[in-house]
Short mmCIF file of C-alpha atoms (C1' of nucleotides) in Angstrom, two decimals:
data_model
loop_
_atom_site.label_atom_id
_atom_site.label_comp_id
_atom_site.label_asym_id
_atom_site.label_seq_id
_atom_site.Cartn_x
_atom_site.Cartn_y
_atom_site.Cartn_z
CA MET H 1 -203.34 -39.50 -59.01
CA SER H 2 -205.61 -42.42 -59.68
CA ILE H 3 -208.50 -43.54 -57.47
CA LYS H 4 -206.66 -46.85 -57.08
CA ASP H 5 -204.04 -45.17 -54.91
CA ILE H 6 -206.57 -44.15 -52.31
CA PHE H 7 -209.47 -46.59 -52.66
CA PRO H 8 -209.68 -50.31 -53.55
CA ILE H 9 -212.15 -49.86 -56.40
CA GLU H 10 -211.49 -53.41 -57.65
CA LYS H 11 -213.24 -54.73 -54.54
CA TRP H 12 -216.50 -53.27 -55.85
CA ASP H 13 -216.18 -53.78 -59.59
CA PHE H 14 -216.76 -57.02 -61.50
CA LYS H 15 -214.28 -56.35 -64.32
CA SER H 16 -216.27 -58.59 -66.64
CA GLN H 17 -214.95 -56.44 -69.50
CA SER H 18 -211.84 -58.58 -69.55
CA ILE H 19 -213.81 -61.69 -70.49
CA LEU H 20 -214.11 -60.67 -74.12
CA GLN H 21 -211.06 -58.45 -74.30
CA GLY H 22 -208.58 -61.27 -73.95
CA LEU H 23 -210.36 -63.52 -76.42
CA PRO H 24 -208.60 -64.54 -79.69
CA ALA H 25 -210.26 -63.01 -82.75
CA GLU H 26 -211.33 -66.43 -84.01
CA ASP H 27 -213.15 -67.31 -80.77
CA PHE H 28 -214.69 -63.86 -80.59
CA ALA H 29 -216.05 -64.28 -84.12
CA MET H 30 -217.63 -67.62 -83.22
CA LEU H 31 -219.18 -66.19 -80.09
CA THR H 32 -220.68 -63.16 -81.80
CA ALA H 33 -221.70 -64.81 -85.09
CA ASN H 34 -225.42 -64.65 -84.32
CA GLN H 35 -225.54 -61.73 -81.92
CA THR H 36 -228.46 -59.33 -82.20
CA GLU H 37 -228.41 -55.77 -81.01
CA GLN H 38 -231.21 -54.02 -79.18
CA VAL H 39 -231.78 -50.61 -77.64
CA TYR H 40 -233.25 -50.53 -74.14
CA LEU H 41 -234.76 -47.28 -72.91
CA LYS H 42 -234.40 -46.23 -69.28
CA GLY H 43 -236.25 -48.66 -67.06
CA GLU H 44 -236.76 -51.36 -69.70
CA VAL H 45 -236.16 -54.90 -68.50
CA VAL H 46 -233.39 -56.98 -70.14
CA PHE H 47 -234.21 -60.19 -68.30
CA ARG H 48 -236.28 -61.19 -65.33
CA GLU H 49 -235.49 -63.35 -62.30
CA GLY H 50 -236.95 -66.82 -62.60
CA ALA H 51 -236.94 -66.93 -66.42
CA PHE H 52 -234.96 -69.60 -68.26
CA PRO H 53 -231.91 -68.04 -69.87
CA SER H 54 -231.77 -68.26 -73.64
CA GLY H 55 -228.49 -66.42 -73.89
CA ILE H 56 -226.12 -63.85 -72.47
CA PHE H 57 -225.96 -60.07 -72.86
CA PHE H 58 -223.15 -57.69 -73.69
CA ILE H 59 -223.57 -54.01 -72.82
CA LYS H 60 -222.28 -52.04 -75.80
CA SER H 61 -223.21 -48.73 -74.25
CA GLY H 62 -225.13 -47.56 -71.22
CA LYS H 63 -225.68 -48.95 -67.74
CA VAL H 64 -227.80 -51.83 -66.49
CA LYS H 65 -228.91 -52.50 -62.92
CA LYS H 66 -229.03 -56.06 -61.60
CA TYR H 67 -231.64 -56.38 -58.88
CA LYS H 68 -233.93 -58.62 -56.90
CA VAL H 69 -237.55 -57.92 -56.02
CA ASN H 70 -238.91 -59.07 -52.65
CA GLU H 71 -242.39 -60.35 -51.78
CA THR H 72 -243.68 -56.82 -51.13
CA GLY H 73 -242.47 -55.62 -54.54
CA LYS H 74 -239.56 -53.59 -53.19
CA GLU H 75 -236.47 -53.86 -55.33
CA HIS H 76 -232.90 -54.16 -54.23
CA ILE H 77 -230.02 -53.38 -56.58
CA ILE H 78 -227.16 -55.87 -56.26
CA TYR H 79 -224.86 -54.38 -58.87
CA VAL H 80 -224.63 -51.68 -61.52
CA ALA H 81 -223.16 -53.13 -64.72
CA ASN H 82 -221.42 -50.66 -67.01
CA THR H 83 -220.55 -50.39 -70.71
CA GLY H 84 -218.37 -53.30 -71.79
CA GLU H 85 -219.68 -55.75 -69.20
CA LEU H 86 -221.24 -59.13 -69.83
CA ILE H 87 -224.38 -60.09 -67.89
CA GLY H 88 -226.59 -63.12 -67.52
CA TYR H 89 -223.82 -65.61 -68.18
CA SER H 90 -223.55 -67.10 -64.72
CA SER H 91 -227.12 -68.43 -64.90
CA VAL H 92 -226.32 -70.09 -68.23
CA LEU H 93 -223.21 -71.66 -66.69
CA ALA H 94 -225.07 -72.82 -63.58
CA ASP H 95 -227.74 -74.29 -65.90
CA ASP H 96 -230.35 -72.54 -63.82
CA ARG H 97 -232.99 -69.83 -64.13
CA TYR H 98 -231.91 -66.19 -63.85
CA THR H 99 -231.35 -65.53 -60.18
CA ASP H 100 -231.85 -61.78 -60.53
CA SER H 101 -233.38 -59.28 -62.94
CA ALA H 102 -231.68 -56.72 -65.17
CA ALA H 103 -233.00 -53.36 -66.40
CA ALA H 104 -231.50 -50.35 -68.15
CA LEU H 105 -230.58 -47.42 -65.88
CA GLU H 106 -230.24 -45.19 -68.92
CA LYS H 107 -230.70 -45.65 -72.66
CA SER H 108 -228.43 -48.61 -73.43
CA ILE H 109 -227.40 -50.68 -76.42
CA VAL H 110 -227.21 -54.36 -75.52
CA SER H 111 -226.33 -57.25 -77.76
CA PHE H 112 -227.75 -60.69 -77.20
CA ILE H 113 -225.62 -63.81 -77.73
CA PRO H 114 -227.57 -67.09 -77.94
CA LYS H 115 -226.82 -69.67 -75.28
CA GLU H 116 -225.79 -72.24 -77.89
CA ASP H 117 -223.07 -70.02 -79.33
CA PHE H 118 -221.80 -69.19 -75.87
CA LEU H 119 -221.60 -72.84 -74.80
CA LYS H 120 -220.08 -73.93 -78.11
CA THR H 121 -217.37 -71.28 -77.89
CA LEU H 122 -216.75 -72.27 -74.30
CA GLN H 123 -216.09 -75.86 -75.34
CA LEU H 124 -213.68 -74.92 -78.08
CA SER H 125 -211.92 -71.97 -76.49
CA GLU H 126 -209.43 -72.72 -73.78
CA GLY H 127 -209.05 -69.01 -73.15
CA LEU H 128 -212.73 -68.25 -72.62
CA SER H 129 -213.06 -70.94 -70.02
CA ARG H 130 -210.00 -69.74 -68.10
CA GLN H 131 -211.09 -66.13 -68.32
CA LEU H 132 -214.60 -66.94 -67.10
CA LEU H 133 -213.22 -68.81 -64.10
CA LYS H 134 -211.05 -65.87 -63.23
CA THR H 135 -213.82 -63.30 -63.63
CA LEU H 136 -216.40 -65.36 -61.76
CA SER H 137 -213.98 -65.83 -58.89
CA HIS H 138 -213.44 -62.11 -58.75
CA GLU H 139 -217.19 -61.45 -58.87
CA PHE H 140 -217.56 -63.84 -55.99
CA ALA H 141 -215.09 -61.76 -53.95
CA VAL H 142 -217.01 -58.59 -54.81
CA MET H 143 -220.22 -60.17 -53.55
CA ALA H 144 -218.52 -61.18 -50.29
CA ASN H 145 -217.43 -57.58 -49.84
CA SER H 146 -221.00 -56.41 -50.39
CA ILE H 147 -222.28 -58.76 -47.71
CA SER H 148 -219.75 -57.39 -45.23
CA LEU H 149 -220.73 -53.89 -46.21
CA PHE H 150 -224.35 -54.54 -45.29
CA SER H 151 -223.69 -56.34 -42.06
CA GLN H 152 -221.07 -53.99 -40.70
CA LYS H 153 -221.60 -50.48 -42.01
CA SER H 154 -224.20 -47.82 -41.34
CA VAL H 155 -226.42 -46.22 -43.99
CA ARG H 156 -224.17 -43.14 -43.96
CA GLU H 157 -221.04 -45.23 -44.55
CA ARG H 158 -222.69 -47.33 -47.25
CA THR H 159 -223.95 -44.23 -49.03
CA ALA H 160 -220.47 -42.68 -49.00
CA LEU H 161 -218.98 -45.87 -50.38
CA GLN H 162 -221.54 -46.28 -53.16
CA LEU H 163 -221.04 -42.68 -54.22
CA VAL H 164 -217.31 -43.32 -54.58
CA VAL H 165 -218.00 -46.46 -56.63
CA LEU H 166 -220.70 -44.80 -58.76
CA ARG H 167 -218.44 -41.85 -59.46
CA GLU H 168 -216.03 -44.26 -61.18
CA LYS H 169 -218.84 -45.83 -63.19
CA TYR H 170 -220.20 -42.50 -64.37
CA LYS H 171 -216.82 -41.19 -65.47
CA THR H 172 -216.67 -40.04 -69.09
CA GLY H 173 -214.15 -37.82 -70.86
CA ASN H 174 -213.93 -35.09 -68.26
CA ALA H 175 -212.89 -36.86 -65.08
CA ALA H 176 -213.08 -33.67 -63.02
CA LEU H 177 -216.81 -33.31 -63.47
CA VAL H 178 -218.52 -36.65 -63.02
CA GLU H 179 -222.31 -36.48 -62.94
CA ILE H 180 -223.98 -39.36 -61.16
CA ASN H 181 -227.39 -39.40 -62.80
CA MET H 182 -229.43 -41.80 -60.75
CA SER H 183 -232.85 -41.53 -59.16
CA ARG H 184 -232.96 -41.36 -55.37
CA ASP H 185 -235.06 -44.51 -55.38
CA ASP H 186 -232.39 -46.43 -57.27
CA LEU H 187 -229.64 -45.03 -55.08
CA ALA H 188 -231.58 -46.02 -51.95
CA SER H 189 -232.15 -49.46 -53.36
CA LEU H 190 -228.41 -49.80 -54.02
CA VAL H 191 -227.48 -48.60 -50.52
CA GLY H 192 -230.17 -50.82 -49.06
CA THR H 193 -232.28 -48.31 -47.18
CA ALA H 194 -235.32 -46.05 -47.58
CA ARG H 195 -235.22 -43.15 -50.01
CA GLU H 196 -235.67 -40.62 -47.19
CA ASN H 197 -232.53 -41.82 -45.45
CA VAL H 198 -230.40 -41.49 -48.55
CA VAL H 199 -231.75 -38.00 -49.15
CA ARG H 200 -230.86 -36.99 -45.61
CA VAL H 201 -227.31 -38.32 -45.96
CA LEU H 202 -226.94 -36.53 -49.32
CA SER H 203 -228.11 -33.30 -47.69
CA GLU H 204 -225.49 -33.69 -44.99
CA PHE H 205 -222.76 -34.33 -47.57
CA ARG H 206 -223.92 -31.32 -49.56
CA ASP H 207 -223.88 -29.11 -46.46
CA LYS H 208 -220.37 -30.26 -45.65
CA GLY H 209 -219.19 -29.53 -49.16
CA TYR H 210 -218.45 -33.09 -50.27
CA LEU H 211 -220.81 -32.88 -53.24
CA THR H 212 -223.18 -30.63 -55.12
CA THR H 213 -226.46 -31.52 -56.77
CA GLN H 214 -228.10 -30.31 -59.96
CA GLY H 215 -231.60 -31.65 -59.91
CA ARG H 216 -231.20 -35.38 -59.57
CA LYS H 217 -227.57 -35.28 -60.67
CA ILE H 218 -224.90 -35.67 -58.01
CA ILE H 219 -221.42 -34.23 -58.51
CA VAL H 220 -218.87 -35.44 -56.00
CA THR H 221 -216.44 -32.65 -55.19
CA ASP H 222 -214.48 -34.22 -52.35
CA VAL H 223 -213.88 -37.92 -52.95
CA LYS H 224 -211.33 -38.19 -50.17
CA SER H 225 -213.81 -37.19 -47.50
CA LEU H 226 -216.31 -39.74 -48.78
CA ILE H 227 -213.62 -42.43 -48.73
CA ARG H 228 -212.80 -41.49 -45.15
CA ILE H 229 -216.47 -41.77 -44.15
CA ALA H 230 -216.79 -45.12 -45.92
CA ASN H 231 -214.02 -46.11 -43.54
CA TYR H 232 -211.42 -47.50 -45.86
CA HIS H 233 -208.11 -47.04 -44.14
CA MET V 1 -240.93 -85.32 -46.76
CA SER V 2 -237.71 -83.59 -47.64
CA ILE V 3 -236.77 -80.04 -46.69
CA LYS V 4 -236.57 -79.31 -50.42
CA ASP V 5 -240.34 -79.55 -50.69
CA ILE V 6 -240.89 -76.71 -48.27
CA PHE V 7 -237.71 -74.62 -48.40
CA PRO V 8 -235.27 -73.70 -51.20
CA ILE V 9 -232.17 -74.90 -49.37
CA GLU V 10 -230.11 -74.80 -52.58
CA LYS V 11 -230.35 -71.01 -52.48
CA TRP V 12 -228.21 -71.04 -49.35
CA ASP V 13 -225.82 -73.90 -50.00
CA PHE V 14 -222.73 -73.82 -52.21
CA LYS V 15 -222.86 -77.49 -53.26
CA SER V 16 -219.09 -77.47 -53.82
CA GLN V 17 -219.15 -81.19 -53.01
CA SER V 18 -220.04 -81.85 -56.62
CA ILE V 19 -216.75 -80.43 -57.85
CA LEU V 20 -214.80 -83.53 -56.93
CA GLN V 21 -217.63 -86.03 -57.10
CA GLY V 22 -218.05 -85.79 -60.84
CA LEU V 23 -214.32 -85.99 -61.53
CA PRO V 24 -212.90 -88.97 -63.48
CA ALA V 25 -210.67 -91.19 -61.31
CA GLU V 26 -207.61 -90.29 -63.33
CA ASP V 27 -208.07 -86.55 -62.84
CA PHE V 28 -208.88 -87.04 -59.19
CA ALA V 29 -205.64 -88.96 -58.72
CA MET V 30 -203.63 -86.19 -60.35
CA LEU V 31 -205.31 -83.57 -58.19
CA THR V 32 -204.76 -85.39 -54.93
CA ALA V 33 -201.29 -86.81 -55.64
CA ASN V 34 -199.55 -84.49 -53.20
CA GLN V 35 -202.34 -83.70 -50.78
CA THR V 36 -201.50 -83.49 -47.10
CA GLU V 37 -203.95 -83.99 -44.31
CA GLN V 38 -204.21 -81.91 -41.17
CA VAL V 39 -206.42 -81.79 -38.10
CA TYR V 40 -207.74 -78.37 -37.08
CA LEU V 41 -209.11 -77.96 -33.57
CA LYS V 42 -212.11 -75.73 -32.90
CA GLY V 43 -211.16 -72.14 -33.62
CA GLU V 44 -207.93 -72.88 -35.48
CA VAL V 45 -207.37 -70.82 -38.61
CA VAL V 46 -207.06 -72.61 -41.97
CA PHE V 47 -206.16 -69.52 -43.97
CA ARG V 48 -206.26 -65.80 -43.42
CA GLU V 49 -207.63 -62.95 -45.53
CA GLY V 50 -204.87 -61.10 -47.35
CA ALA V 51 -202.45 -64.04 -47.53
CA PHE V 52 -201.27 -65.38 -50.88
CA PRO V 53 -202.89 -68.73 -51.59
CA SER V 54 -200.51 -71.64 -51.92
CA GLY V 55 -203.28 -74.15 -52.51
CA ILE V 56 -206.87 -75.19 -51.94
CA PHE V 57 -208.51 -77.08 -49.07
CA PHE V 58 -210.86 -80.03 -48.96
CA ILE V 59 -212.91 -80.61 -45.79
CA LYS V 60 -212.77 -84.35 -45.10
CA SER V 61 -214.77 -84.00 -41.89
CA GLY V 62 -216.00 -81.17 -39.74
CA LYS V 63 -217.17 -77.63 -40.43
CA VAL V 64 -215.26 -74.49 -41.36
CA LYS V 65 -216.48 -70.90 -41.14
CA LYS V 66 -215.53 -68.40 -43.82
CA TYR V 67 -215.44 -64.89 -42.42
CA LYS V 68 -214.20 -61.35 -42.71
CA VAL V 69 -212.84 -59.20 -39.90
CA ASN V 70 -213.55 -55.48 -39.90
CA GLU V 71 -211.34 -52.59 -38.73
CA THR V 72 -212.63 -52.87 -35.18
CA GLY V 73 -211.82 -56.58 -35.02
CA LYS V 74 -215.43 -57.72 -35.23
CA GLU V 75 -215.89 -60.80 -37.36
CA HIS V 76 -218.63 -61.53 -39.81
CA ILE V 77 -219.32 -65.06 -41.03
CA ILE V 78 -220.09 -65.21 -44.75
CA TYR V 79 -220.61 -68.94 -45.06
CA VAL V 80 -220.39 -72.21 -43.13
CA ALA V 81 -218.61 -74.84 -45.22
CA ASN V 82 -219.44 -78.44 -44.40
CA THR V 83 -217.82 -81.86 -44.79
CA GLY V 84 -217.11 -82.59 -48.45
CA GLU V 85 -216.74 -78.97 -49.50
CA LEU V 86 -213.78 -77.36 -51.21
CA ILE V 87 -212.58 -73.96 -49.98
CA GLY V 88 -209.99 -71.40 -50.98
CA TYR V 89 -210.12 -72.26 -54.67
CA SER V 90 -211.72 -69.08 -55.95
CA SER V 91 -208.76 -67.00 -54.76
CA VAL V 92 -206.39 -69.33 -56.63
CA LEU V 93 -208.53 -68.99 -59.76
CA ALA V 94 -208.77 -65.21 -59.46
CA ASP V 95 -204.99 -65.15 -59.01
CA ASP V 96 -205.49 -62.97 -55.98
CA ARG V 97 -204.94 -63.03 -52.22
CA TYR V 98 -207.50 -64.77 -50.02
CA THR V 99 -210.47 -62.43 -49.78
CA ASP V 100 -211.71 -63.96 -46.55
CA SER V 101 -210.46 -66.08 -43.67
CA ALA V 102 -211.34 -69.66 -42.76
CA ALA V 103 -211.37 -71.32 -39.32
CA ALA V 104 -212.64 -74.60 -37.92
CA LEU V 105 -216.02 -74.43 -36.15
CA GLU V 106 -215.38 -77.86 -34.65
CA LYS V 107 -212.55 -80.37 -34.81
CA SER V 108 -212.07 -80.90 -38.55
CA ILE V 109 -209.86 -82.90 -40.87
CA VAL V 110 -208.80 -80.84 -43.85
CA SER V 111 -206.58 -81.87 -46.72
CA PHE V 112 -204.40 -79.37 -48.53
CA ILE V 113 -203.91 -79.57 -52.30
CA PRO V 114 -201.00 -77.50 -53.67
CA LYS V 115 -201.90 -74.75 -56.10
CA GLU V 116 -199.68 -76.28 -58.81
CA ASP V 117 -201.54 -79.59 -58.77
CA PHE V 118 -204.87 -77.82 -58.87
CA LEU V 119 -203.91 -75.63 -61.82
CA LYS V 120 -202.27 -78.51 -63.68
CA THR V 121 -205.35 -80.69 -63.28
CA LEU V 122 -207.51 -77.79 -64.38
CA GLN V 123 -205.53 -77.49 -67.62
CA LEU V 124 -205.77 -81.17 -68.42
CA SER V 125 -209.26 -81.94 -67.19
CA GLU V 126 -212.14 -80.72 -69.29
CA GLY V 127 -214.55 -81.90 -66.60
CA LEU V 128 -212.97 -80.02 -63.70
CA SER V 129 -213.10 -76.76 -65.57
CA ARG V 130 -216.76 -77.21 -66.49
CA GLN V 131 -217.68 -78.29 -62.99
CA LEU V 132 -215.87 -75.34 -61.42
CA LEU V 133 -217.69 -72.90 -63.70
CA LYS V 134 -221.00 -74.43 -62.71
CA THR V 135 -220.25 -74.44 -59.00
CA LEU V 136 -218.83 -70.92 -58.98
CA SER V 137 -221.90 -69.66 -60.81
CA HIS V 138 -224.08 -71.28 -58.22
CA GLU V 139 -222.00 -69.83 -55.37
CA PHE V 140 -222.43 -66.45 -56.97
CA ALA V 141 -226.21 -66.86 -56.84
CA VAL V 142 -226.01 -67.89 -53.17
CA MET V 143 -224.06 -64.73 -52.41
CA ALA V 144 -226.65 -62.60 -54.21
CA ASN V 145 -229.33 -64.19 -52.04
CA SER V 146 -227.33 -63.37 -48.93
CA ILE V 147 -227.10 -59.72 -49.93
CA SER V 148 -230.86 -59.56 -50.39
CA LEU V 149 -231.30 -61.23 -47.04
CA PHE V 150 -229.32 -58.52 -45.31
CA SER V 151 -230.88 -55.62 -47.06
CA GLN V 152 -234.48 -56.74 -46.85
CA LYS V 153 -235.02 -58.91 -43.78
CA SER V 154 -235.06 -58.19 -40.05
CA VAL V 155 -232.81 -59.82 -37.47
CA ARG V 156 -235.68 -62.09 -36.45
CA GLU V 157 -236.28 -63.24 -40.02
CA ARG V 158 -232.56 -63.72 -40.68
CA THR V 159 -232.14 -65.74 -37.50
CA ALA V 160 -235.05 -68.00 -38.44
CA LEU V 161 -233.60 -68.54 -41.89
CA GLN V 162 -230.09 -69.30 -40.68
CA LEU V 163 -231.45 -71.81 -38.17
CA VAL V 164 -233.23 -73.63 -40.99
CA VAL V 165 -230.03 -73.66 -43.05
CA LEU V 166 -227.81 -74.67 -40.13
CA ARG V 167 -230.18 -77.49 -39.22
CA GLU V 168 -229.46 -79.03 -42.62
CA LYS V 169 -225.71 -78.61 -42.15
CA TYR V 170 -225.71 -80.20 -38.71
CA LYS V 171 -227.75 -83.22 -39.80
CA THR V 172 -226.12 -86.56 -39.05
CA GLY V 173 -227.65 -90.02 -38.89
CA ASN V 174 -230.71 -89.18 -36.84
CA ALA V 175 -232.48 -86.50 -38.82
CA ALA V 176 -235.18 -86.06 -36.19
CA LEU V 177 -232.77 -84.78 -33.59
CA VAL V 178 -230.40 -82.27 -35.13
CA GLU V 179 -228.18 -80.46 -32.65
CA ILE V 180 -226.88 -77.11 -33.85
CA ASN V 181 -223.74 -76.75 -31.78
CA MET V 182 -222.62 -73.19 -32.38
CA SER V 183 -221.64 -70.40 -30.03
CA ARG V 184 -224.01 -67.48 -29.77
CA ASP V 185 -221.19 -65.22 -30.93
CA ASP V 186 -220.74 -67.22 -34.13
CA LEU V 187 -224.49 -67.39 -34.71
CA ALA V 188 -224.76 -63.63 -34.20
CA SER V 189 -221.88 -63.08 -36.59
CA LEU V 190 -223.63 -65.26 -39.18
CA VAL V 191 -226.95 -63.44 -38.77
CA GLY V 192 -225.13 -60.13 -38.83
CA THR V 193 -226.17 -58.64 -35.52
CA ALA V 194 -225.14 -58.39 -31.86
CA ARG V 195 -225.08 -61.50 -29.67
CA GLU V 196 -227.77 -60.03 -27.41
CA ASN V 197 -230.22 -59.72 -30.27
CA VAL V 198 -229.77 -63.31 -31.36
CA VAL V 199 -230.22 -64.47 -27.77
CA ARG V 200 -233.48 -62.54 -27.50
CA VAL V 201 -234.81 -64.04 -30.73
CA LEU V 202 -233.79 -67.54 -29.61
CA SER V 203 -235.63 -67.00 -26.31
CA GLU V 204 -238.74 -65.99 -28.20
CA PHE V 205 -238.51 -69.06 -30.45
CA ARG V 206 -238.00 -71.27 -27.39
CA ASP V 207 -241.02 -69.72 -25.64
CA LYS V 208 -243.13 -70.31 -28.73
CA GLY V 209 -242.01 -73.94 -28.93
CA TYR V 210 -240.09 -73.73 -32.20
CA LEU V 211 -236.88 -75.00 -30.62
CA THR V 212 -235.30 -76.24 -27.41
CA THR V 213 -231.82 -75.60 -26.09
CA GLN V 214 -229.39 -77.76 -24.17
CA GLY V 215 -226.60 -75.52 -23.06
CA ARG V 216 -225.28 -73.97 -26.23
CA LYS V 217 -226.92 -76.61 -28.41
CA ILE V 218 -230.03 -75.66 -30.34
CA ILE V 219 -232.56 -78.31 -31.38
CA VAL V 220 -235.13 -77.09 -33.87
CA THR V 221 -238.46 -78.75 -33.17
CA ASP V 222 -240.70 -76.86 -35.58
CA VAL V 223 -238.93 -76.15 -38.86
CA LYS V 224 -242.12 -75.10 -40.61
CA SER V 225 -242.73 -72.20 -38.26
CA LEU V 226 -239.16 -71.01 -38.73
CA ILE V 227 -239.57 -71.21 -42.50
CA ARG V 228 -242.77 -69.19 -42.22
CA ILE V 229 -240.99 -66.52 -40.16
CA ALA V 230 -238.09 -66.42 -42.62
CA ASN V 231 -240.80 -65.54 -45.11
CA TYR V 232 -240.18 -68.02 -47.84
CA HIS V 233 -243.44 -68.59 -49.61
"C1'" DT E 1 -215.76 -83.02 -8.14
"C1'" DG E 2 -215.63 -78.41 -7.67
"C1'" DC E 3 -213.69 -74.05 -8.98
"C1'" DA E 4 -212.49 -70.48 -12.20
"C1'" DA E 5 -213.21 -68.73 -16.56
"C1'" DA E 6 -215.95 -68.28 -20.37
"C1'" DA E 7 -220.21 -68.07 -22.43
"C1'" DA E 8 -225.11 -67.25 -22.32
"C1'" DG E 9 -228.90 -64.71 -20.95
"C1'" DT E 10 -231.57 -60.48 -19.21
"C1'" DA E 11 -232.83 -55.71 -18.67
"C1'" DA E 12 -232.54 -50.83 -19.40
"C1'" DT E 13 -231.32 -47.36 -22.41
"C1'" DA E 14 -229.22 -45.05 -26.49
"C1'" DT E 15 -228.85 -44.86 -31.26
"C1'" DT E 16 -230.07 -45.83 -35.81
"C1'" DT E 17 -233.28 -46.68 -39.27
"C1'" DA E 18 -238.08 -46.98 -41.12
"C1'" DT E 19 -242.40 -45.00 -41.80
"C1'" DC E 20 -245.87 -41.50 -42.39
"C1'" DA E 21 -247.31 -37.03 -43.87
"C1'" DA E 22 -246.47 -33.19 -45.88
"C1'" DT E 23 -244.19 -29.49 -49.00
"C1'" DT E 24 -241.04 -28.09 -52.53
"C1'" DT E 25 -238.65 -28.76 -56.73
"C1'" DA E 26 -237.80 -30.95 -61.17
"C1'" DT E 27 -239.29 -33.16 -65.35
"C1'" DT E 28 -242.30 -34.25 -69.11
"C1'" DA E 29 -245.79 -33.69 -72.41
"C1'" DT E 30 -248.66 -30.53 -74.70
"C1'" DA U 1 -243.80 -21.75 -71.84
"C1'" DT U 2 -246.94 -23.90 -68.85
"C1'" DA U 3 -249.67 -27.20 -66.57
"C1'" DA U 4 -249.69 -31.76 -64.90
"C1'" DT U 5 -247.11 -35.28 -63.05
"C1'" DA U 6 -243.37 -37.34 -60.91
"C1'" DA U 7 -239.52 -37.02 -58.01
"C1'" DA U 8 -236.97 -35.03 -54.29
"C1'" DT U 9 -236.80 -33.13 -49.85
"C1'" DT U 10 -238.01 -32.16 -45.01
"C1'" DG U 11 -239.81 -33.03 -40.45
"C1'" DA U 12 -241.98 -35.73 -36.93
"C1'" DT U 13 -242.55 -40.04 -34.96
"C1'" DA U 14 -242.47 -45.16 -34.55
"C1'" DA U 15 -239.95 -49.28 -34.67
"C1'" DA U 16 -235.83 -51.90 -34.82
"C1'" DT U 17 -231.28 -52.61 -33.45
"C1'" DA U 18 -226.99 -51.59 -30.76
"C1'" DT U 19 -224.83 -50.78 -26.55
"C1'" DT U 20 -223.95 -50.98 -21.66
"C1'" DA U 21 -224.08 -53.20 -17.39
"C1'" DC U 22 -225.03 -56.90 -15.01
"C1'" DT U 23 -226.60 -61.87 -13.47
"C1'" DT U 24 -226.86 -66.64 -14.33
"C1'" DT U 25 -225.45 -70.80 -16.44
"C1'" DT U 26 -222.24 -73.73 -18.71
"C1'" DT U 27 -217.83 -75.54 -19.74
"C1'" DG U 28 -213.24 -76.97 -19.21
"C1'" DC U 29 -209.68 -78.13 -16.32
"C1'" DA U 30 -206.84 -78.59 -11.89
#
DNA sequence: TGCAAAAAGTAATATTTATCAATTTATTAT
DNA sequence: ATAATAAATTGATAAATATTACTTTTTGCA
């Protein structure tokens, strides 16, 4: 049984993988002609809010958090981008500065595609343009869901939901044992609350047998209960 | 002095007006060839979350709220679309059901453009495609700002901010006297809190001289103080 | 115009969430 | 392996927000 049968994971996932997947080989070659690859260690910043974009980024491996920092320096994670996803492109398309920052959540390999190549390919490739419209529209829907989440759900419900979503993102070969390896600070910043509150909710879930922890790692053992708490009927 | 000098209004406004404004006359004609006009009275639903889109909507006059309804029937307003804006198009582009509902906030004239005409024009018009990508990217940034707003600001700060934004949307000829004519329930649903809380904050702002009320109408008299409270430096 | 219904406003209280202050446990570098 | 450092956890309390119950005002309509 797939998660899709019991939880609408697509409401919380950007699916930007499909942007490049559907691209004709010729267009893909043009797009990636001048790409440069770089390794980002955990915590290293890929781009920063307010900077002028000089290109877009493709995550070859690893995970990257997209976040905003408020006046007091507190950060808030908007989205966790996974291997295969494209980031930074909407700022290039809007012809605006980056509207959020991006940093590696774990050691990640990211390739940089210059703005000029991206825009040139966009002009020549009918498919890229159509695919971008589709993906952006979907991302828009995901953001709307996130807003509802914040305005209508409690910290406990939001934590349950994010654990279900993160479990999908941290899946590797062995789907039965997914280790969510994320600091409590990052998790709190994703849920949108203080670290202490997330820790308390995790303790409750552990006591009830919905998950186990190994150091910082979280292993969800009862997804269905978490889905029920997140209130997705 | 314009509001833009003291407040980043573009962070909270979709600017979807520009989609049709920049369109060549020929493309515009193709797009609107089969449009049909309809009057929606206050509260009437334009489209409903979960329905399959059969087209897109252009607001000729009036204001339309975009909202989601949760399991308990409570509604949450995601965005207030104004005269000149296009709505419902991202669901058509994503090839998905409507991900939110839309209803008139006041008597509004809305024209319906069939999906087929929209998609046909999109295929033939280089400009429409580019403009949609730009606008969608901007809308995405607005949504990201909204998420931050919810996760990092108090009800008081959010109310102040929404009043500043609404004041711009309710501007007509006389910019000095802008009447925000919105029910407390809708305002609460936009701020993301209970009606009682919004009423309390409004009372405080009235006592401090930042606004006056005439029945349900709100007249902001001191925008700068509201901007300061909303914490935009 | 005046009456009924709906909406707005107020107050008291309950609940949730944030903050502060520790202690315990894990991780990293030597 | 061990010490030093960072992160996670727990508990107590403060602050913010939600809920309940009610009164007053406004609005729409007979």
